[in-house]
């Protein structure tokens, strides 16, 4: 549906002779499509929770209107369009406490689980997530089945129910009873109006052209403009506000991911290693991170940072294109090619940080001349205070992430713990368990009235005010010996979780003349490269 000034000429054409694709249904299905070269077309969330934004094209724009019948409308360049919503009807979701979660490879197990919980008197449903991909020589199956019971209308109520049900997982699965609906409206600065029911799609006309998006804040950039070369979809999110998505081939997305995840002036071999690692992470997360949502991945650190084609990097683009389709595989299939900023001299074992079976490619290894894994307290203190030479040390020192120190007021630490447990002022902090790299995995906080244990590397970092990594030790400063100190001093090393490729270390290896294959072999032991497309 469109309205225009009498003098404005529009080019309108039928979308297809065959019945039009229901783009909205495709988005919500999480179905994965492929381009002619065999690479997946990935949908990434760019923005959510907005009341308006604007778009603009250097060249013309091609619009796809969903309003009963699908039509394409072409508009000439030189216009800025403000996008808003009208007549929104909120959606409705159900929240299912999850009793079991397992691989979808065995349909008989799903049938048996449904029967078992139904016989116990529960309303029960099976939900499948993830994708099955046949890419080159690799078959990847990330599908899982969640068995949900007795749905309720609110997420918090479902979480309480999940915690109370014996034998459950403590997780909740969300599904739509009714998706949100309304009009997505585009108005140009000279009076043209386009209206689409529930979904409005936009593409730039012309090879290599982009669509500029602005009027909204971007992560770490503030309000500004970003450019995207794929198909943009504007629809109504679960919160009743604008949701902005982009769908583009995987390699195109990686050209906007690599310079967002690693500084684009890094050596070419480090950027190539980053491209391979990021490609593996993109493939591994398809359909697994945002179940029930109309996109595969998001553009934040939760999945991978992606900024589109806003600031293209020649070096990063060359790295992506030189490694086109390459990922790491090992005996278990696709290698979990996670990466982080700076390991601090020793990488961490995947299973110790995040659970699951030990992964031979991610077992935690020295990043230089360290001869032992610093796990005892005295070893950790020595490792932090007198670090051995590491590949990440040179650039890590300049960035302030190889070694660091922070001071927290004793009263601040006590107040943080008091939000979780009433143990009185904290007088001792003891690390109960450390990972292979020395990262604190379990910590006991001892107060004047009791003791509280917190498990989880990231949970403790957050609890202590956002420490840069889990590789740290604590020392008291001032105060009575049997009471709360004036301050806690935390000395530590590294930035991030420390699992997989150390990005600062990759730069160090590249500067020492190592090729990207050598860098990957150093951080993902036993993994090998293969090309998917």
mmCIF file of C-alpha atoms in Angstrom, residues 187-362:
data_model
loop_
_atom_site.group_PDB
_atom_site.id
_atom_site.type_symbol
_atom_site.label_atom_id
_atom_site.label_comp_id
_atom_site.label_asym_id
_atom_site.label_seq_id
_atom_site.Cartn_x
_atom_site.Cartn_y
_atom_site.Cartn_z
ATOM 1 C CA UNK A 187 7.620 8.334 5.005
ATOM 2 C CA UNK A 188 10.046 10.258 2.849
ATOM 3 C CA UNK A 189 11.136 13.814 3.545
ATOM 4 C CA UNK A 190 9.171 14.990 0.492
ATOM 5 C CA UNK A 191 5.864 13.343 1.345
ATOM 6 C CA UNK A 192 5.895 9.841 -0.115
ATOM 7 C CA UNK A 193 4.425 7.137 2.105
ATOM 8 C CA UNK A 194 4.800 3.350 1.912
ATOM 9 C CA UNK A 195 2.858 1.023 4.198
ATOM 10 C CA UNK A 196 3.351 -2.695 4.702
ATOM 11 C CA UNK A 197 1.509 -5.128 6.927
ATOM 12 C CA UNK A 198 3.867 -6.642 9.541
ATOM 13 C CA UNK A 199 6.991 -6.572 7.352
ATOM 14 C CA UNK A 200 8.780 -4.084 5.102
ATOM 15 C CA UNK A 201 11.894 -5.176 3.185
ATOM 16 C CA UNK A 202 14.487 -2.888 1.580
ATOM 17 C CA UNK A 203 17.468 -3.431 -0.732
ATOM 18 C CA UNK A 204 19.832 -1.007 -2.402
ATOM 19 C CA UNK A 205 19.567 -0.913 -6.186
ATOM 20 C CA UNK A 206 22.798 -1.393 -8.074
ATOM 21 C CA UNK A 207 25.778 -3.674 -7.540
ATOM 22 C CA UNK A 208 27.895 -2.745 -4.527
ATOM 23 C CA UNK A 209 25.406 -0.188 -3.191
ATOM 24 C CA UNK A 210 24.402 0.049 0.468
ATOM 25 C CA UNK A 211 21.517 1.271 2.595
ATOM 26 C CA UNK A 212 22.373 3.809 5.307
ATOM 27 C CA UNK A 213 20.557 3.411 8.637
ATOM 28 C CA UNK A 214 20.535 6.133 11.287
ATOM 29 C CA UNK A 215 18.609 7.885 14.012
ATOM 30 C CA UNK A 216 19.305 5.133 16.547
ATOM 31 C CA UNK A 217 22.162 4.372 18.960
ATOM 32 C CA UNK A 218 24.700 1.755 17.935
ATOM 33 C CA UNK A 219 26.773 -0.314 20.343
ATOM 34 C CA UNK A 220 29.937 1.585 21.379
ATOM 35 C CA UNK A 221 29.281 4.248 18.713
ATOM 36 C CA UNK A 222 26.350 6.275 20.014
ATOM 37 C CA UNK A 223 23.782 7.693 17.636
ATOM 38 C CA UNK A 224 25.201 7.607 14.140
ATOM 39 C CA UNK A 225 24.953 6.044 10.708
ATOM 40 C CA UNK A 226 25.811 2.525 9.588
ATOM 41 C CA UNK A 227 25.685 1.031 6.096
ATOM 42 C CA UNK A 228 24.515 -2.415 5.076
ATOM 43 C CA UNK A 229 24.660 -4.187 1.728
ATOM 44 C CA UNK A 230 22.197 -7.019 2.298
ATOM 45 C CA UNK A 231 18.425 -7.214 2.400
ATOM 46 C CA UNK A 232 16.992 -5.244 5.329
ATOM 47 C CA UNK A 233 13.777 -6.393 6.989
ATOM 48 C CA UNK A 234 11.778 -4.117 9.282
ATOM 49 C CA UNK A 235 9.167 -5.826 11.420
ATOM 50 C CA UNK A 236 7.549 -5.758 14.835
ATOM 51 C CA UNK A 237 9.539 -7.277 17.683
ATOM 52 C CA UNK A 238 8.291 -9.119 20.725
ATOM 53 C CA UNK A 239 8.260 -5.805 22.627
ATOM 54 C CA UNK A 240 5.945 -4.194 20.047
ATOM 55 C CA UNK A 241 8.734 -1.984 18.703
ATOM 56 C CA UNK A 242 10.842 -1.921 15.553
ATOM 57 C CA UNK A 243 13.123 -4.849 14.854
ATOM 58 C CA UNK A 244 15.746 -4.384 12.114
ATOM 59 C CA UNK A 245 17.357 -7.407 10.433
ATOM 60 C CA UNK A 246 19.788 -7.933 7.593
ATOM 61 C CA UNK A 247 20.092 -11.054 5.434
ATOM 62 C CA UNK A 248 23.291 -11.494 3.460
ATOM 63 C CA UNK A 249 25.666 -14.249 2.316
ATOM 64 C CA UNK A 250 27.967 -15.518 5.061
ATOM 65 C CA UNK A 251 31.118 -14.158 3.413
ATOM 66 C CA UNK A 252 29.636 -10.670 3.124
ATOM 67 C CA UNK A 253 28.728 -10.720 6.816
ATOM 68 C CA UNK A 254 32.249 -11.815 7.692
ATOM 69 C CA UNK A 255 33.685 -8.804 5.862
ATOM 70 C CA UNK A 256 31.819 -6.674 8.425
ATOM 71 C CA UNK A 257 32.619 -8.981 11.356
ATOM 72 C CA UNK A 258 36.390 -9.428 11.107
ATOM 73 C CA UNK A 259 37.279 -5.687 11.398
ATOM 74 C CA UNK A 260 34.749 -5.402 14.242
ATOM 75 C CA UNK A 261 36.312 -8.262 16.213
ATOM 76 C CA UNK A 262 40.021 -7.580 15.523
ATOM 77 C CA UNK A 263 41.688 -4.226 14.956
ATOM 78 C CA UNK A 264 41.731 -3.883 11.164
ATOM 79 C CA UNK A 265 45.392 -2.791 10.979
ATOM 80 C CA UNK A 266 46.523 -6.127 12.408
ATOM 81 C CA UNK A 267 48.955 -8.151 10.255
ATOM 82 C CA UNK A 268 47.335 -9.934 7.326
ATOM 83 C CA UNK A 269 48.054 -13.433 8.662
ATOM 84 C CA UNK A 270 46.380 -12.586 11.986
ATOM 85 C CA UNK A 271 43.345 -11.255 10.110
ATOM 86 C CA UNK A 272 43.200 -14.470 8.067
ATOM 87 C CA UNK A 273 43.247 -16.541 11.246
ATOM 88 C CA UNK A 274 40.474 -14.319 12.628
ATOM 89 C CA UNK A 275 38.422 -14.806 9.447
ATOM 90 C CA UNK A 276 38.602 -18.606 9.745
ATOM 91 C CA UNK A 277 37.734 -18.545 13.448
ATOM 92 C CA UNK A 278 34.824 -16.129 12.911
ATOM 93 C CA UNK A 279 33.476 -18.209 10.015
ATOM 94 C CA UNK A 280 33.429 -21.308 12.213
ATOM 95 C CA UNK A 281 31.630 -19.447 14.970
ATOM 96 C CA UNK A 282 29.055 -18.088 12.543
ATOM 97 C CA UNK A 283 28.260 -21.568 11.235
ATOM 98 C CA UNK A 284 28.172 -23.121 14.713
ATOM 99 C CA UNK A 285 25.675 -20.556 16.031
ATOM 100 C CA UNK A 286 23.113 -20.772 13.242
ATOM 101 C CA UNK A 287 19.758 -21.566 14.798
ATOM 102 C CA UNK A 288 21.167 -22.185 18.287
ATOM 103 C CA UNK A 289 21.494 -18.769 19.966
ATOM 104 C CA UNK A 290 18.106 -17.112 19.334
ATOM 105 C CA UNK A 291 15.518 -19.871 19.283
ATOM 106 C CA UNK A 292 12.001 -18.709 18.410
ATOM 107 C CA UNK A 293 13.212 -15.369 17.026
ATOM 108 C CA UNK A 294 13.085 -14.352 13.329
ATOM 109 C CA UNK A 295 16.866 -14.250 12.909
ATOM 110 C CA UNK A 296 19.842 -16.593 13.198
ATOM 111 C CA UNK A 297 22.391 -14.460 15.061
ATOM 112 C CA UNK A 298 22.733 -11.003 16.614
ATOM 113 C CA UNK A 299 25.345 -8.322 15.950
ATOM 114 C CA UNK A 300 26.702 -8.091 19.526
ATOM 115 C CA UNK A 301 29.317 -10.031 21.484
ATOM 116 C CA UNK A 302 26.605 -12.553 22.406
ATOM 117 C CA UNK A 303 27.127 -13.967 18.886
ATOM 118 C CA UNK A 304 29.784 -11.887 17.086
ATOM 119 C CA UNK A 305 30.187 -8.142 16.649
ATOM 120 C CA UNK A 306 29.068 -6.974 13.202
ATOM 121 C CA UNK A 307 28.942 -3.386 11.933
ATOM 122 C CA UNK A 308 28.035 -3.923 8.286
ATOM 123 C CA UNK A 309 29.899 -2.002 5.598
ATOM 124 C CA UNK A 310 30.170 1.202 7.617
ATOM 125 C CA UNK A 311 33.960 1.297 7.768
ATOM 126 C CA UNK A 312 35.237 -1.264 5.260
ATOM 127 C CA UNK A 313 38.756 -2.497 5.884
ATOM 128 C CA UNK A 314 40.841 -3.480 2.882
ATOM 129 C CA UNK A 315 42.973 -5.782 5.028
ATOM 130 C CA UNK A 316 40.016 -7.546 6.658
ATOM 131 C CA UNK A 317 38.178 -7.886 3.341
ATOM 132 C CA UNK A 318 41.283 -9.393 1.736
ATOM 133 C CA UNK A 319 41.621 -11.832 4.666
ATOM 134 C CA UNK A 320 38.024 -13.006 4.339
ATOM 135 C CA UNK A 321 38.322 -13.449 0.586
ATOM 136 C CA UNK A 322 41.677 -15.246 0.814
ATOM 137 C CA UNK A 323 40.191 -17.818 3.210
ATOM 138 C CA UNK A 324 36.769 -18.051 1.525
ATOM 139 C CA UNK A 325 34.772 -20.947 2.922
ATOM 140 C CA UNK A 326 37.551 -22.207 5.213
ATOM 141 C CA UNK A 327 36.737 -23.545 8.693
ATOM 142 C CA UNK A 328 38.451 -25.824 11.196
ATOM 143 C CA UNK A 329 37.332 -29.396 11.754
ATOM 144 C CA UNK A 330 38.458 -32.115 14.137
ATOM 145 C CA UNK A 331 37.400 -35.637 15.085
ATOM 146 C CA UNK A 332 34.104 -34.306 16.448
ATOM 147 C CA UNK A 333 33.184 -32.349 13.300
ATOM 148 C CA UNK A 334 33.223 -28.565 13.213
ATOM 149 C CA UNK A 335 35.778 -27.181 15.682
ATOM 150 C CA UNK A 336 34.377 -24.771 18.255
ATOM 151 C CA UNK A 337 36.636 -21.951 17.049
ATOM 152 C CA UNK A 338 36.004 -19.560 19.935
ATOM 153 C CA UNK A 339 38.390 -16.666 20.460
ATOM 154 C CA UNK A 340 39.038 -13.848 22.878
ATOM 155 C CA UNK A 341 41.070 -10.683 23.263
ATOM 156 C CA UNK A 342 44.049 -11.716 25.419
ATOM 157 C CA UNK A 343 44.682 -14.989 27.233
ATOM 158 C CA UNK A 344 47.348 -13.484 29.528
ATOM 159 C CA UNK A 345 49.930 -16.160 28.740
ATOM 160 C CA UNK A 346 47.923 -19.405 28.936
ATOM 161 C CA UNK A 347 44.663 -20.386 27.233
ATOM 162 C CA UNK A 348 41.809 -22.036 29.145
ATOM 163 C CA UNK A 349 40.170 -25.439 28.610
ATOM 164 C CA UNK A 350 36.700 -25.180 27.051
ATOM 165 C CA UNK A 351 35.087 -27.855 29.256
ATOM 166 C CA UNK A 352 36.380 -26.374 32.508
ATOM 167 C CA UNK A 353 34.841 -23.000 31.734
ATOM 168 C CA UNK A 354 31.590 -24.000 30.004
ATOM 169 C CA UNK A 355 31.045 -27.684 30.755
ATOM 170 C CA UNK A 356 30.654 -30.688 28.496
ATOM 171 C CA UNK A 357 33.221 -33.290 27.553
ATOM 172 C CA UNK A 358 36.892 -32.316 27.204
ATOM 173 C CA UNK A 359 37.682 -30.955 23.740
ATOM 174 C CA UNK A 360 41.071 -32.027 22.415
ATOM 175 C CA UNK A 361 41.324 -28.881 20.268
ATOM 176 C CA UNK A 362 40.622 -26.577 23.229
#
